[in-house]
């Protein structure tokens, strides 16, 4: 059993800070959208996304930006760095606690890199708050769920009618069982979802595969699209419109199926339903029966 005191402070906080080029790319996707007036960063850490908003000149068009951070040292550094900006409110608070008291507030854009903290490393109050977030949106709460799941659900709820969300999250979202309810929740709440995947690791020295999740609310449902990149260098030539959307099924499913085209998925389905083919399990059962019959024949006593 892995004890809490034997883990690093970084691991317990789930703090894997986002590289600035990635944060700037995520902000750039929305920098020309003049309808965005309010922004939330629910776990701002060292403030890389606030820096990106500043670098991309997006702060100028905003009415206000809210940044939440649980670590007081980081908050003090950020307040000092942005002391001259009247548009940025930096709050020293646990996001789950902030959400519990502010969940009716809406934002046009929510972006960031939520902490990846396992259930067993959370304080009891945090566990209860996350469970309430999940169950209040029709999802199951269990001891396998990581904090980034709670962050996503809460933040999607806090989006305005045409709001947008951009998060760096574990690639686990694509297929793990504990994110099954989350995938269905996101497909029902968002009109379009874009996933940027990376062949190489994004966080230097950390064995954590991540994806960039981009979701938008709206009346016109488009579905989901996957864009596969090799590494952060590919961001320079990123064309987010290169791939078309696929229709989401709105059922409990893995999202790995969307890495193939609709035509490829249909071919797979046709093969599954073709009576001329056997499944691997059927082949295994038939082989076992044949082997059993052969064994019985070989070992049966000779006829007199």
Coordinates of C-alpha atoms in Angstrom, one line a residue:
X1 CA 0.0 0.0 0.0
X2 CA 1.4 3.4 -1.0
X3 CA 1.2 5.8 2.0
X4 CA 0.5 9.5 1.6
X5 CA 3.6 10.6 3.5
X6 CA 5.8 8.6 1.1
X7 CA 4.7 10.6 -2.0
X8 CA 6.2 13.9 -3.2
X9 CA 4.4 17.2 -2.6
X10 CA 4.1 17.6 -6.4
X11 CA 2.4 14.2 -6.7
X12 CA 0.0 14.9 -3.8
X13 CA -1.0 18.3 -5.4
X14 CA -1.2 16.7 -8.9
X15 CA 0.8 19.7 -10.1
X16 CA 2.2 19.3 -13.6
X17 CA 2.8 22.8 -14.9
X18 CA 1.9 23.4 -18.6
X19 CA 4.6 24.4 -21.0
X20 CA 4.1 28.0 -22.1
X21 CA 4.0 27.2 -25.9
X22 CA 1.1 24.8 -25.2
X23 CA -0.8 27.4 -23.1
X24 CA -0.3 30.0 -25.8
X25 CA -1.6 27.7 -28.5
X26 CA -4.7 27.0 -26.4
X27 CA -5.3 30.7 -25.8
X28 CA -4.6 31.5 -29.5
X29 CA -7.5 29.3 -30.5
X30 CA -9.9 31.8 -28.9
X31 CA -8.0 35.1 -29.1
X32 CA -10.0 36.4 -32.1
X33 CA -13.4 35.5 -30.5
X34 CA -14.7 38.9 -29.4
X35 CA -17.7 37.3 -27.7
X36 CA -15.4 36.1 -24.9
X37 CA -15.6 38.6 -22.1
X38 CA -15.1 36.5 -19.0
X39 CA -12.4 33.8 -18.3
X40 CA -11.8 31.4 -15.5
X41 CA -8.6 29.5 -14.7
X42 CA -9.7 27.0 -11.9
X43 CA -6.2 25.9 -10.9
X44 CA -3.7 28.5 -12.1
X45 CA -0.5 27.2 -10.5
X46 CA 2.4 29.4 -11.6
X47 CA 0.0 31.4 -13.8
X48 CA 1.1 30.1 -17.3
X49 CA -2.4 30.6 -18.7
X50 CA -2.6 34.1 -17.4
X51 CA 0.8 34.8 -19.0
X52 CA -0.6 33.3 -22.2
X53 CA -3.6 35.5 -22.1
X54 CA -1.3 38.5 -21.6
X55 CA 1.1 37.4 -24.4
X56 CA -1.7 36.9 -26.9
X57 CA -3.1 40.3 -26.1
X58 CA -6.4 38.7 -25.1
X59 CA -6.6 40.4 -21.7
X60 CA -7.3 43.6 -23.5
X61 CA -10.7 42.4 -24.8
X62 CA -11.8 40.8 -21.5
X63 CA -14.0 42.4 -18.9
X64 CA -12.4 40.2 -16.2
X65 CA -10.4 37.0 -15.6
X66 CA -10.6 34.9 -12.5
X67 CA -7.8 32.7 -11.4
X68 CA -8.1 30.2 -8.5
X69 CA -5.1 28.6 -6.8
X70 CA -4.9 26.6 -3.5
X71 CA -1.2 27.3 -2.9
X72 CA -0.7 30.6 -1.1
X73 CA 2.9 31.0 -2.3
X74 CA 1.9 30.8 -5.9
X75 CA -1.0 33.3 -5.3
X76 CA 1.4 35.8 -3.8
X77 CA 3.8 35.6 -6.7
X78 CA 0.9 36.0 -9.2
X79 CA -0.5 39.0 -7.3
X80 CA 2.9 40.6 -7.4
X81 CA 3.4 39.9 -11.1
X82 CA 0.0 41.2 -12.1
X83 CA -0.3 44.0 -9.6
X84 CA -1.0 46.6 -12.3
X85 CA -3.8 44.6 -13.9
X86 CA -7.3 45.5 -12.8
X87 CA -8.9 42.8 -14.9
X88 CA -7.4 39.8 -13.1
X89 CA -8.8 38.5 -9.8
X90 CA -6.5 36.0 -8.2
X91 CA -8.2 34.0 -5.4
X92 CA -6.4 31.8 -2.9
X93 CA -8.9 28.9 -2.5
X94 CA -9.6 25.3 -3.2
X95 CA -11.6 25.2 -6.4
X96 CA -14.1 22.7 -5.2
X97 CA -14.9 25.0 -2.3
X98 CA -15.0 28.0 -4.7
X99 CA -17.5 26.0 -6.9
X100 CA -19.7 25.1 -4.0
X101 CA -20.3 28.8 -3.3
X102 CA -20.1 30.2 -6.8
X103 CA -21.5 27.5 -9.1
X104 CA -24.2 29.8 -10.5
X105 CA -21.6 32.2 -12.0
X106 CA -21.0 31.7 -15.7
X107 CA -17.9 32.2 -17.8
X108 CA -17.4 32.5 -21.6
X109 CA -14.0 30.6 -21.5
X110 CA -12.6 28.2 -18.9
X111 CA -9.1 27.0 -19.5
X112 CA -6.2 25.4 -17.7
X113 CA -4.6 22.2 -16.5
X114 CA -6.5 20.8 -13.5
X115 CA -4.7 18.8 -10.9
X116 CA -4.4 15.0 -11.3
X117 CA -4.9 13.8 -7.7
X118 CA -6.0 10.3 -6.8
X119 CA -9.0 9.8 -4.5
X120 CA -6.9 8.4 -1.7
X121 CA -4.7 11.5 -1.5
X122 CA -7.7 13.9 -1.1
X123 CA -8.8 15.3 2.2
X124 CA -12.3 14.1 3.4
X125 CA -13.9 17.5 2.7
X126 CA -12.5 17.4 -0.9
X127 CA -13.8 13.9 -1.4
X128 CA -17.3 14.9 -0.3
X129 CA -17.3 18.1 -2.4
X130 CA -16.2 16.1 -5.5
X131 CA -18.8 13.4 -4.9
X132 CA -21.5 16.1 -4.6
X133 CA -20.4 17.6 -8.0
X134 CA -20.6 14.3 -9.7
X135 CA -23.8 13.0 -8.2
X136 CA -25.6 16.3 -8.7
X137 CA -25.0 15.8 -12.5
X138 CA -26.2 12.3 -12.6
X139 CA -22.8 10.6 -12.3
X140 CA -21.5 7.9 -10.0
X141 CA -18.9 8.8 -7.4
X142 CA -16.3 6.1 -6.5
X143 CA -12.8 5.7 -5.1
X144 CA -11.2 5.4 -8.6
X145 CA -12.1 8.9 -9.8
X146 CA -9.3 11.5 -10.1
X147 CA -9.8 15.2 -9.3
X148 CA -9.5 16.3 -12.9
X149 CA -12.9 14.6 -13.5
X150 CA -14.5 16.7 -10.8
X151 CA -12.9 19.8 -12.3
X152 CA -14.2 19.1 -15.8
X153 CA -17.8 18.5 -14.6
X154 CA -17.9 21.6 -12.5
X155 CA -16.3 23.8 -15.2
X156 CA -18.6 22.6 -17.9
X157 CA -21.5 23.5 -15.6
X158 CA -20.1 27.0 -15.2
X159 CA -19.9 27.7 -19.0
X160 CA -22.2 30.4 -20.4
X161 CA -24.7 29.4 -23.1
X162 CA -22.0 29.4 -25.9
X163 CA -19.1 29.0 -23.6
X164 CA -15.9 27.2 -24.4
X165 CA -13.5 25.0 -22.3
X166 CA -9.9 24.0 -23.1
X167 CA -8.1 21.7 -20.6
X168 CA -4.9 19.7 -20.5
X169 CA -6.0 16.3 -19.1
X170 CA -4.8 12.7 -18.9
X171 CA -5.3 10.6 -22.0
X172 CA -7.2 8.3 -19.7
X173 CA -10.3 10.1 -20.7
X174 CA -10.4 8.2 -23.9
X175 CA -11.1 4.8 -22.5
X176 CA -10.8 4.2 -18.7
X177 CA -13.8 2.9 -17.0
X178 CA -13.9 5.5 -14.2
X179 CA -14.3 8.2 -16.9
X180 CA -17.2 6.4 -18.6
X181 CA -19.9 8.7 -17.0
X182 CA -17.8 11.7 -17.8
X183 CA -17.6 10.9 -21.5
X184 CA -21.4 10.6 -21.6
X185 CA -21.8 13.8 -19.6
X186 CA -19.5 15.7 -22.0
X187 CA -21.2 14.4 -25.1
X188 CA -24.6 15.5 -23.8
X189 CA -23.5 18.9 -22.6
X190 CA -21.2 20.1 -25.4
X191 CA -22.1 20.6 -29.0
X192 CA -18.6 19.9 -30.3
X193 CA -15.5 18.3 -28.9
X194 CA -11.9 18.5 -30.2
X195 CA -9.1 16.3 -28.9
X196 CA -5.4 17.0 -29.6
X197 CA -3.3 14.0 -28.9
X198 CA 0.5 13.7 -28.7
X199 CA 2.8 10.8 -29.7
X200 CA 5.5 12.1 -27.4
X201 CA 5.2 13.1 -23.7
X202 CA 4.3 16.7 -23.1
X203 CA 5.6 17.0 -19.5
X204 CA 9.4 16.5 -19.4
X205 CA 10.5 13.7 -17.1
X206 CA 6.9 12.7 -16.2
X207 CA 5.3 9.6 -17.6
X208 CA 1.9 11.1 -18.0
X209 CA 0.2 11.0 -21.4
X210 CA -2.1 13.9 -21.9
X211 CA -4.6 15.3 -24.5
X212 CA -5.8 18.8 -25.0
X213 CA -9.6 18.8 -24.6
X214 CA -11.5 21.6 -26.3
X215 CA -15.3 21.7 -25.9
X216 CA -17.9 24.2 -26.9
X217 CA -21.5 24.7 -25.9
X218 CA -24.1 25.7 -28.5
X219 CA -27.3 24.8 -30.3
X220 CA -25.8 23.1 -33.3
X221 CA -24.3 19.7 -32.5
X222 CA -21.2 18.8 -34.6
X223 CA -19.8 15.9 -32.6
X224 CA -16.2 15.0 -32.0
X225 CA -12.9 15.2 -33.9
X226 CA -9.4 13.9 -33.2
X227 CA -6.2 15.6 -34.3
X228 CA -3.0 13.6 -33.8
X229 CA 0.3 15.4 -33.2
X230 CA 3.8 14.1 -32.7
X231 CA 5.0 16.7 -30.1
X232 CA 4.8 20.3 -29.0
X233 CA 6.7 21.4 -32.1
X234 CA 3.7 20.4 -34.3
X235 CA 1.7 23.2 -32.6
X236 CA 3.4 25.7 -34.9
X237 CA 1.7 24.3 -38.0
X238 CA -1.5 23.1 -36.2
X239 CA -4.6 23.3 -38.4
X240 CA -7.5 22.6 -36.0
X241 CA -9.9 22.4 -39.0
X242 CA -7.9 19.7 -40.8
X243 CA -10.2 16.9 -39.6
X244 CA -14.0 16.8 -39.8
X245 CA -16.3 16.0 -36.9
X246 CA -17.8 12.5 -36.3
X247 CA -21.2 12.1 -34.8
X248 CA -21.2 11.1 -31.1
X249 CA -23.3 8.1 -30.1
X250 CA -24.4 9.6 -26.7
X251 CA -23.9 6.2 -24.9
X252 CA -21.4 4.8 -22.5
X253 CA -18.5 4.1 -24.8
X254 CA -14.8 4.5 -25.3
X255 CA -13.6 7.4 -27.4
X256 CA -10.8 5.4 -29.0
X257 CA -13.3 4.4 -31.7
X258 CA -13.2 8.0 -33.0
X259 CA -9.6 7.6 -34.0
X260 CA -10.9 5.8 -37.1
X261 CA -13.2 7.3 -39.7
X262 CA -16.9 6.5 -39.9
X263 CA -16.3 4.4 -43.0
X264 CA -13.7 2.4 -41.2
X265 CA -16.0 1.9 -38.2
X266 CA -18.8 0.8 -40.5
X267 CA -16.4 -1.8 -42.1
X268 CA -15.5 -3.1 -38.6
X269 CA -19.2 -3.4 -37.8
X270 CA -20.0 -5.2 -41.0
X271 CA -17.2 -7.7 -40.3
X272 CA -18.6 -8.3 -36.8
X273 CA -22.0 -9.0 -38.2
X274 CA -20.8 -11.2 -41.1
X275 CA -21.7 -14.9 -40.4
X276 CA -18.7 -16.0 -42.4
X277 CA -16.4 -14.8 -39.6
X278 CA -15.9 -16.1 -36.1
X279 CA -15.0 -14.1 -33.0
X280 CA -11.8 -14.9 -31.2
X281 CA -13.9 -16.2 -28.2
X282 CA -15.9 -18.5 -30.5
X283 CA -12.7 -19.8 -32.0
X284 CA -11.3 -20.5 -28.6
X285 CA -14.4 -22.3 -27.5
X286 CA -14.5 -24.4 -30.7
X287 CA -10.8 -25.2 -30.4
X288 CA -11.4 -26.3 -26.8
X289 CA -14.2 -28.6 -27.8
X290 CA -12.2 -30.2 -30.6
X291 CA -9.2 -30.7 -28.2
X292 CA -11.5 -32.2 -25.6
X293 CA -13.0 -34.6 -28.2
X294 CA -9.5 -35.5 -29.5
X295 CA -8.3 -36.1 -25.9
X296 CA -11.2 -38.4 -25.1
X297 CA -10.7 -40.4 -28.4
X298 CA -7.0 -40.9 -27.8
X299 CA -7.5 -41.9 -24.1
X300 CA -10.6 -44.1 -24.6
X301 CA -10.1 -47.9 -24.1
X302 CA -9.9 -49.9 -27.3
X303 CA -13.0 -51.6 -28.5
X304 CA -13.1 -55.4 -28.1

